[in-house]
mmCIF file of C-alpha atoms in Angstrom:
data_model
loop_
_atom_site.group_PDB
_atom_site.id
_atom_site.type_symbol
_atom_site.label_atom_id
_atom_site.label_comp_id
_atom_site.label_asym_id
_atom_site.label_seq_id
_atom_site.Cartn_x
_atom_site.Cartn_y
_atom_site.Cartn_z
ATOM 1 C CA MET N 1 151.978 61.046 66.508
ATOM 2 C CA THR N 2 151.748 64.641 66.214
ATOM 3 C CA ASP N 3 153.611 66.686 68.514
ATOM 4 C CA TRP N 4 150.832 69.296 69.680
ATOM 5 C CA GLY N 5 153.511 70.622 72.387
ATOM 6 C CA THR N 6 155.180 72.957 69.214
ATOM 7 C CA CYS N 7 151.104 74.406 68.204
ATOM 8 C CA ALA N 8 150.335 77.472 69.711
ATOM 9 C CA ALA N 9 146.298 76.939 68.730
ATOM 10 C CA VAL N 10 146.272 74.144 71.427
ATOM 11 C CA GLU N 11 147.059 73.680 74.988
ATOM 12 C CA ARG N 12 147.664 70.435 77.508
ATOM 13 C CA ILE N 13 147.105 70.969 81.178
ATOM 14 C CA PRO N 14 147.253 68.121 83.949
ATOM 15 C CA GLY N 15 143.746 68.017 85.242
ATOM 16 C CA LYS N 16 141.892 70.113 82.752
ATOM 17 C CA VAL N 17 140.080 68.148 80.490
ATOM 18 C CA SER N 18 141.684 64.863 81.919
ATOM 19 C CA GLY N 19 144.856 66.493 80.384
ATOM 20 C CA ALA N 20 143.687 65.998 76.753
ATOM 21 C CA TRP N 21 144.685 68.477 74.284
ATOM 22 C CA VAL N 22 142.211 71.049 74.251
ATOM 23 C CA PHE N 23 142.011 74.171 72.182
ATOM 24 C CA ALA N 24 143.950 76.945 73.979
ATOM 25 C CA GLY N 25 141.850 78.852 76.284
ATOM 26 C CA THR N 26 139.010 76.394 76.280
ATOM 27 C CA ARG N 27 137.973 73.091 77.581
ATOM 28 C CA ILE N 28 136.946 72.092 73.892
ATOM 29 C CA PRO N 29 139.492 68.937 73.105
ATOM 30 C CA LEU N 30 140.756 68.590 69.716
ATOM 31 C CA LEU N 31 138.967 65.106 69.764
ATOM 32 C CA ALA N 32 135.707 67.502 69.306
ATOM 33 C CA LEU N 33 137.219 68.798 66.030
ATOM 34 C CA TYR N 34 138.192 65.548 64.036
ATOM 35 C CA GLU N 35 134.741 63.890 65.375
ATOM 36 C CA ASN N 36 132.849 66.729 63.552
ATOM 37 C CA LEU N 37 134.675 67.247 60.587
ATOM 38 C CA ALA N 38 134.339 63.195 60.047
ATOM 39 C CA CYS N 39 130.713 63.508 60.312
ATOM 40 C CA GLY N 40 130.505 66.019 57.387
ATOM 41 C CA ALA N 41 130.689 69.617 59.697
ATOM 42 C CA THR N 42 132.374 72.685 58.186
ATOM 43 C CA ILE N 43 134.985 74.671 60.152
ATOM 44 C CA LYS N 44 132.370 77.206 60.131
ATOM 45 C CA GLU N 45 129.400 75.041 61.721
ATOM 46 C CA PHE N 46 132.386 73.815 63.843
ATOM 47 C CA VAL N 47 133.290 77.403 65.502
ATOM 48 C CA LYS N 48 129.711 78.164 65.377
ATOM 49 C CA TRP N 49 129.006 75.134 67.728
ATOM 50 C CA PHE N 50 132.040 75.692 70.156
ATOM 51 C CA PRO N 51 131.913 79.002 71.135
ATOM 52 C CA GLY N 52 135.738 80.081 72.272
ATOM 53 C CA VAL N 53 137.366 78.129 69.204
ATOM 54 C CA ASP N 54 138.306 80.600 66.249
ATOM 55 C CA GLU N 55 138.537 79.682 62.633
ATOM 56 C CA GLU N 56 142.445 80.672 62.856
ATOM 57 C CA GLN N 57 142.932 77.770 65.597
ATOM 58 C CA VAL N 58 140.972 75.166 63.766
ATOM 59 C CA ARG N 59 143.408 76.131 60.749
ATOM 60 C CA ALA N 60 146.434 76.419 62.684
ATOM 61 C CA VAL N 61 145.561 72.744 64.258
ATOM 62 C CA LEU N 62 144.909 71.445 60.677
ATOM 63 C CA GLU N 63 148.230 72.708 59.394
ATOM 64 C CA HIS N 64 149.714 71.541 62.017
ATOM 65 C CA GLU N 65 148.572 68.025 61.383
ATOM 66 C CA ALA N 66 149.073 68.173 57.879
ATOM 67 C CA ASN N 67 152.943 69.043 58.151
ATOM 68 C CA ALA N 68 153.238 66.071 60.768
ATOM 69 C CA LEU N 69 151.600 63.883 58.320
ATOM 70 C CA ARG N 70 153.964 65.302 55.763
ATOM 71 C CA VAL N 71 157.164 64.401 58.013
ATOM 72 C CA ALA N 72 155.977 61.178 58.633
ATOM 73 C CA VAL N 73 155.396 60.346 55.125
ATOM 74 C CA ARG N 74 159.214 60.894 54.549
ATOM 75 C CA ARG N 75 160.204 58.866 56.958
#
């Protein structure tokens, strides 16, 4: 499981979106990104459909996840 607490692009606040990890400064959960990418959306489409999230945040989230996976594979 990814430690999102070290990713500045996201936040989790009790009582905000049921405590889910969301893009910082928004109510848009990370799950929305993964669901849309899984359905074939591009990053550009995602940020267009979800105002408040920018490409830099999306790329930071994906890079953070990729780094977490690299660490997990090494274990």
